[in-house]
PDB file of C-alpha atoms in Angstrom:
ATOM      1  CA  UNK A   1      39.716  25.117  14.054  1.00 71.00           C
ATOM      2  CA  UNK A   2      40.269  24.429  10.371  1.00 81.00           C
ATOM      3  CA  UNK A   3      37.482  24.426   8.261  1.00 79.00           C
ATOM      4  CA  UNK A   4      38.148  21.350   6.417  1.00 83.00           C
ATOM      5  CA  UNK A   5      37.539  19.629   9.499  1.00 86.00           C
ATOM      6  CA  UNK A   6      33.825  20.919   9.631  1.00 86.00           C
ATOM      7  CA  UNK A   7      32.774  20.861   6.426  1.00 88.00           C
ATOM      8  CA  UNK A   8      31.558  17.149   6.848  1.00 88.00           C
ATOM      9  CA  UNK A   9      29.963  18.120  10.036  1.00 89.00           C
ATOM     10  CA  UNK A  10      28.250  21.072   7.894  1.00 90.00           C
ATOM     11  CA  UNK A  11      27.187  18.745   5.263  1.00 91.00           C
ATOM     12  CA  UNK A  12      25.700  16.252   7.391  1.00 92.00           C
ATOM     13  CA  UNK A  13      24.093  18.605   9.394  1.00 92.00           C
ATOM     14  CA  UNK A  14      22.519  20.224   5.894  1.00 91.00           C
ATOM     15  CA  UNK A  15      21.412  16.942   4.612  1.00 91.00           C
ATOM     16  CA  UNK A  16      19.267  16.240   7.613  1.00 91.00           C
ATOM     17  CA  UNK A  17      17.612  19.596   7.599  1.00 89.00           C
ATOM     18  CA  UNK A  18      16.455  18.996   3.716  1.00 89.00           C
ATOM     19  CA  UNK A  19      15.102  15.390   4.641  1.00 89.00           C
ATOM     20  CA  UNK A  20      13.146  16.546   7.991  1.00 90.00           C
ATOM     21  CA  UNK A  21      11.859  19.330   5.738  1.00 90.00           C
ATOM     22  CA  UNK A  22      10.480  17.514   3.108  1.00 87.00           C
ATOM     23  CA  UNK A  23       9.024  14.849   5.604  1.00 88.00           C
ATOM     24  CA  UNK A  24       7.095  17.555   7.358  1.00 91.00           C
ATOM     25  CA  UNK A  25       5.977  19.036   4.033  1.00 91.00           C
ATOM     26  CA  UNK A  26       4.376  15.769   3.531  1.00 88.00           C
ATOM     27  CA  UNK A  27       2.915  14.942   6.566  1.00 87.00           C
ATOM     28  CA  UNK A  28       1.338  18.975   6.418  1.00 89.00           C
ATOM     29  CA  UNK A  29      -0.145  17.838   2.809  1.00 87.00           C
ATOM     30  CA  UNK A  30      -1.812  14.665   4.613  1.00 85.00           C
ATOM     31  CA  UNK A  31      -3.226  16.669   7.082  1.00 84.00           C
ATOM     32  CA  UNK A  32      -4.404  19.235   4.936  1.00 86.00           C
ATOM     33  CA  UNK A  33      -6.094  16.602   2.550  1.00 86.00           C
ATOM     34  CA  UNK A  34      -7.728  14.792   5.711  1.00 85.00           C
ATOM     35  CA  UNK A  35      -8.986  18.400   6.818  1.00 82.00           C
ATOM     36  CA  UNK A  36     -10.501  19.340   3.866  1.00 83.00           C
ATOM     37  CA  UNK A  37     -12.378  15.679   3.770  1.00 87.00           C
ATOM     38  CA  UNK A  38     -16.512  16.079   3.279  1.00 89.00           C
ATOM     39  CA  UNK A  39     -19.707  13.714   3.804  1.00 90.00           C
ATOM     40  CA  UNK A  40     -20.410  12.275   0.489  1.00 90.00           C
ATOM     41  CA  UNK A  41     -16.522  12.057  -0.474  1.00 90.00           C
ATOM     42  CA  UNK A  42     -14.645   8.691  -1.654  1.00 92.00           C
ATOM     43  CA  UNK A  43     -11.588   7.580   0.516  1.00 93.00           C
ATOM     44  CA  UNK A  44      -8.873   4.782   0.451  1.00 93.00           C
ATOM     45  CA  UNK A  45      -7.624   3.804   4.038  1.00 92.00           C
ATOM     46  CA  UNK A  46      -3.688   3.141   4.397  1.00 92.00           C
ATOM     47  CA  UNK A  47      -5.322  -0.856   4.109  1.00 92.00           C
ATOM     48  CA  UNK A  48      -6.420  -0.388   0.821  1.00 91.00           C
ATOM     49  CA  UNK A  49     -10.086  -0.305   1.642  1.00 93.00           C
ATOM     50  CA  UNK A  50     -12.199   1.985  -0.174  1.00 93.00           C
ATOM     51  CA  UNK A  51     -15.340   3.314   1.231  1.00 94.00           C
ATOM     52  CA  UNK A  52     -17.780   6.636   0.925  1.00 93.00           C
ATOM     53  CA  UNK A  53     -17.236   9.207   4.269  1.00 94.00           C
ATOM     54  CA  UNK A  54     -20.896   9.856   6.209  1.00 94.00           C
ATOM     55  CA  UNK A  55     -19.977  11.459   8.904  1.00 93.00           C
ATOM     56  CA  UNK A  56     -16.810  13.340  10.302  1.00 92.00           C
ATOM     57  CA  UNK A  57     -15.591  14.015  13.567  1.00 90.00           C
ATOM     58  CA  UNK A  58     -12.480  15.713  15.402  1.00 88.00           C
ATOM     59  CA  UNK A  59     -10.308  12.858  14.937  1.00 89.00           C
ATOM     60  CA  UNK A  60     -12.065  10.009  13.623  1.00 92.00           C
ATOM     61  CA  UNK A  61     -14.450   9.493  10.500  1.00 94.00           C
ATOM     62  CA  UNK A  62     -17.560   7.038  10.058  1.00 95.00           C
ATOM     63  CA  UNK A  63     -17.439   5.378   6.532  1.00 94.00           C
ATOM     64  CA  UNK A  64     -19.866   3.132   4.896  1.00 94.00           C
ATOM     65  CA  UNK A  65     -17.468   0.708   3.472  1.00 91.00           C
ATOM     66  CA  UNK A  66     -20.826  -0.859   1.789  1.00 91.00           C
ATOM     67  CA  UNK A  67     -24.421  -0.492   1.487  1.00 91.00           C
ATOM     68  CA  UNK A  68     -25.587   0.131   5.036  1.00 92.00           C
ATOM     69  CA  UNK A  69     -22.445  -1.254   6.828  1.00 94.00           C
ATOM     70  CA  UNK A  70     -20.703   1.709   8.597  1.00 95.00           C
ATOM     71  CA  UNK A  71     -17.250   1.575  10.562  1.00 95.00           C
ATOM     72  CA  UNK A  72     -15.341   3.961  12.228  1.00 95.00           C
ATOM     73  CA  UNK A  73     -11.703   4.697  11.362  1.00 94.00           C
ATOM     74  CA  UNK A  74      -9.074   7.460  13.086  1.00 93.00           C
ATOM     75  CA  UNK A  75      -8.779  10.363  10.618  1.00 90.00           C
ATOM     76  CA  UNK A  76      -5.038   9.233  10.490  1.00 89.00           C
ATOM     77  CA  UNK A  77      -6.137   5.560   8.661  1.00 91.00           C
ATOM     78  CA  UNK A  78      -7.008   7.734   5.967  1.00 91.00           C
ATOM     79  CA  UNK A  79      -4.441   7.632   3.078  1.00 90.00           C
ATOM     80  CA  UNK A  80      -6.058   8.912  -0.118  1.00 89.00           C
ATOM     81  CA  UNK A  81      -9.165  11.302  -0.714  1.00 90.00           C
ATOM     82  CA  UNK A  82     -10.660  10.273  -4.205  1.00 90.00           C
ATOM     83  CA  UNK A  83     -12.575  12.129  -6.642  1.00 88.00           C
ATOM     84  CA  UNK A  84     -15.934  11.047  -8.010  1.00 87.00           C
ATOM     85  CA  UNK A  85     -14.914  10.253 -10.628  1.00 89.00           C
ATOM     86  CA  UNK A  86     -11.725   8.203  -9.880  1.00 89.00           C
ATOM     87  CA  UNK A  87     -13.906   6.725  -6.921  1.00 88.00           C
ATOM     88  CA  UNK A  88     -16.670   5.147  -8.945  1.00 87.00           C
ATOM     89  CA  UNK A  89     -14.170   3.819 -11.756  1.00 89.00           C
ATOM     90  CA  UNK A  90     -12.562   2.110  -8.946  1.00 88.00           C
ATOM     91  CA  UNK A  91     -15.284   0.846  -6.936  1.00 84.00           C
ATOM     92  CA  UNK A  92     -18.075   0.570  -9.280  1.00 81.00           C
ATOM     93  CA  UNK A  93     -15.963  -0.131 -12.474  1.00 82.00           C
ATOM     94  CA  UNK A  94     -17.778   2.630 -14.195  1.00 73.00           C
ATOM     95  CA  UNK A  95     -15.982   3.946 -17.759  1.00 66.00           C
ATOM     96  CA  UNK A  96     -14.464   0.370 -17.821  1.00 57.00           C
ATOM     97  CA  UNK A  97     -14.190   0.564 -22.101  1.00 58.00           C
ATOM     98  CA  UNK A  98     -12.128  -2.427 -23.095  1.00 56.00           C
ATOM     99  CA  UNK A  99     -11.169  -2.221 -26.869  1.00 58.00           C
ATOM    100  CA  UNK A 100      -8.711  -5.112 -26.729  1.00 58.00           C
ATOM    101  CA  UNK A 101      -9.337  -8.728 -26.535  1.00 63.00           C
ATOM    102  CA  UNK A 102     -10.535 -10.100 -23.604  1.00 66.00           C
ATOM    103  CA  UNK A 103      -8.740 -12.402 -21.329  1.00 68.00           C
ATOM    104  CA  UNK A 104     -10.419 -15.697 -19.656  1.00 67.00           C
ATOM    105  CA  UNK A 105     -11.197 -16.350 -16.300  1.00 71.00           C
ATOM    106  CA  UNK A 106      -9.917 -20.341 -16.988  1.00 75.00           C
ATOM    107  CA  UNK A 107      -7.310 -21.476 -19.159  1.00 72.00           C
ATOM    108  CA  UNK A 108      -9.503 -23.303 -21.926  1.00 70.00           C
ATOM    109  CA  UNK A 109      -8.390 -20.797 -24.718  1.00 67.00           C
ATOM    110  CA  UNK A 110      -4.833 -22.693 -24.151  1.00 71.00           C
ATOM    111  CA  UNK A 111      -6.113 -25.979 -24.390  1.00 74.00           C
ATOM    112  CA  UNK A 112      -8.657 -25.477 -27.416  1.00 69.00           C
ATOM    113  CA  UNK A 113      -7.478 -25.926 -30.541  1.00 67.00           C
ATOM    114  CA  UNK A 114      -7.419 -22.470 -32.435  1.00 61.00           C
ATOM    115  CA  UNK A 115     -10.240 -21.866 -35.217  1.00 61.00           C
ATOM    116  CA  UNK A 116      -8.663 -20.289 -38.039  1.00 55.00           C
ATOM    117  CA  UNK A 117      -9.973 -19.622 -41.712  1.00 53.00           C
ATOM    118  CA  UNK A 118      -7.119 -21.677 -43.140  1.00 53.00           C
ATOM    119  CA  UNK A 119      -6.905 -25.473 -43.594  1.00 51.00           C
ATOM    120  CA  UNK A 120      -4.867 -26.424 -40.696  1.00 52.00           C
ATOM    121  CA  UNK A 121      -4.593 -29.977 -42.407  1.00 54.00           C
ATOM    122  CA  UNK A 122      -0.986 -28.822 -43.537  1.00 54.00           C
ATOM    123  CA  UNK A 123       0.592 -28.511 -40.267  1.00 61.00           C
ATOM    124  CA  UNK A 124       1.972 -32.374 -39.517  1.00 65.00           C
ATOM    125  CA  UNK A 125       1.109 -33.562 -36.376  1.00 73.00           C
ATOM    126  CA  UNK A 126       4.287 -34.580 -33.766  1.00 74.00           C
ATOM    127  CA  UNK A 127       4.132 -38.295 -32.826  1.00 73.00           C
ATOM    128  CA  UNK A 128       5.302 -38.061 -29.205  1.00 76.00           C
ATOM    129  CA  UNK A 129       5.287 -41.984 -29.213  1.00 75.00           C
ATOM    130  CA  UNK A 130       7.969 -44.281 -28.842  1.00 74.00           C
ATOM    131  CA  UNK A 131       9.066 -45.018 -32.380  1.00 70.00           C
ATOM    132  CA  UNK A 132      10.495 -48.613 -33.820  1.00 65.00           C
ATOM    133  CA  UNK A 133      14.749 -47.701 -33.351  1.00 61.00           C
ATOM    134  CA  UNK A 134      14.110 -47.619 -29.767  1.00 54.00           C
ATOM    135  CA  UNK A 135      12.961 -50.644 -30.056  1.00 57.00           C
ATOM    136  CA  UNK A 136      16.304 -52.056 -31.694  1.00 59.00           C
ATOM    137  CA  UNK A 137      18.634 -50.708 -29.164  1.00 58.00           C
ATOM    138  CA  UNK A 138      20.538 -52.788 -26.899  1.00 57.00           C
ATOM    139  CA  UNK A 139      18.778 -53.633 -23.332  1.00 58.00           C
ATOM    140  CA  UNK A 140      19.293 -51.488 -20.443  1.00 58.00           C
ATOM    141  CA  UNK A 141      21.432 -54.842 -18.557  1.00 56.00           C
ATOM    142  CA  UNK A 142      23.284 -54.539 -21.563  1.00 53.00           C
ATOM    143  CA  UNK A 143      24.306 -50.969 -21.290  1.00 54.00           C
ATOM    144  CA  UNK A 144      24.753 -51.871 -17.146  1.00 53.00           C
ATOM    145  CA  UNK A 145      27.613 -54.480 -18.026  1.00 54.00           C
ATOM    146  CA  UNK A 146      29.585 -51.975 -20.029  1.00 54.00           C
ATOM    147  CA  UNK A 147      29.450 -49.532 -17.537  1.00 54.00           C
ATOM    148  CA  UNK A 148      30.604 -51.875 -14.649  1.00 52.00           C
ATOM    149  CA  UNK A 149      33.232 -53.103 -16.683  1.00 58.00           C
ATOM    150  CA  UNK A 150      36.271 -51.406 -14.464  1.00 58.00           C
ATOM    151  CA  UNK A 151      35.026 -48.395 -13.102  1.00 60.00           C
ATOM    152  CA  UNK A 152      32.383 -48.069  -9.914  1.00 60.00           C
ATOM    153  CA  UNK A 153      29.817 -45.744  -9.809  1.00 63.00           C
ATOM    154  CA  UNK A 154      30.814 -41.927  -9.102  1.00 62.00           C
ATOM    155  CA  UNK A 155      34.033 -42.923 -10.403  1.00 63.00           C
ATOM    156  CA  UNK A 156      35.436 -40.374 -13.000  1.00 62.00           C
ATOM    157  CA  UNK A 157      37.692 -41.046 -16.059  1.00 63.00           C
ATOM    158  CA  UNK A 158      40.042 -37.711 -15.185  1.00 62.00           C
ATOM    159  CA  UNK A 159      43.695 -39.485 -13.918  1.00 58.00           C
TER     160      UNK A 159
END
């Protein structure tokens, strides 16, 4: 057989050994991490629950997902083991230093008028009224005569 004729076969055949290899380097991390779980630890379930782990077992785990409410997950539900330190920033909101401004909970700050040190008496305000010309103009049966005048409505003026 010519080899031209197999190197696609080769190639494809390569290309699926790299992605099963990588896959099973992941799950072995995941296992690994779940393995090395201890009591006392912070975890995030593949639900996006966080709780503390009390108690482990061959393949299932007892967390307290809060303050005396335990539940019992598969080992396999857990997707991330935290550290302490990442676990009670999360959780607890501890090291939580905002320098910034803060944002509201409501959306007053966009309907108060801004305090400034300046006289704001400069700024003119915009008189969303209806003003006098519109007054002037022609009535709207006026306007409806012209129109009518020879062409129907959805009628276009391209020949």
């Amino acid at each position: 057989m010519n080899p031209v004729t197999l190197l696609p076969f080769i190639v494809l055949i390569g290309a699926m050994f790299l992605m099963t290899r990588s896959a099973k380097k992941k799950q072995a991390a995941a296992s690994q991490m779940r393995n090395e779980m201890q009591a006392g630890t912070g975890v995030r379930t593949i639900g996006g629950m966080y709780a503390t782990v009390k108690e482990l077992h061959d393949d299932s785990v007892v967390l307290e997902v809060a303050p005396g409410v335990h539940a019992i997950y598969a080992k396999n539900a857990i997707g991330a083991v935290l550290s302490d330190e990442e676990y009670n920033r999360i959780v607890h909101g501890d090291g939580d230093d905002i320098d910034g401004a803060v944002v509201p909970d409501d959306a007053s700050s966009l309907t108060e008028p801004v305090e400034s040190d300046e006289d704001s008496s400069d700024d003119a305000k915009i008189d969303l009224g209806k003003k006098a010309e519109a007054d002037e103009a022609e009535p709207k049966d006026a306007k409806a005569d012209e129109k009518s005048e020879g062409k129907a409505d959805g009628e276009a003026d391209a020949k």
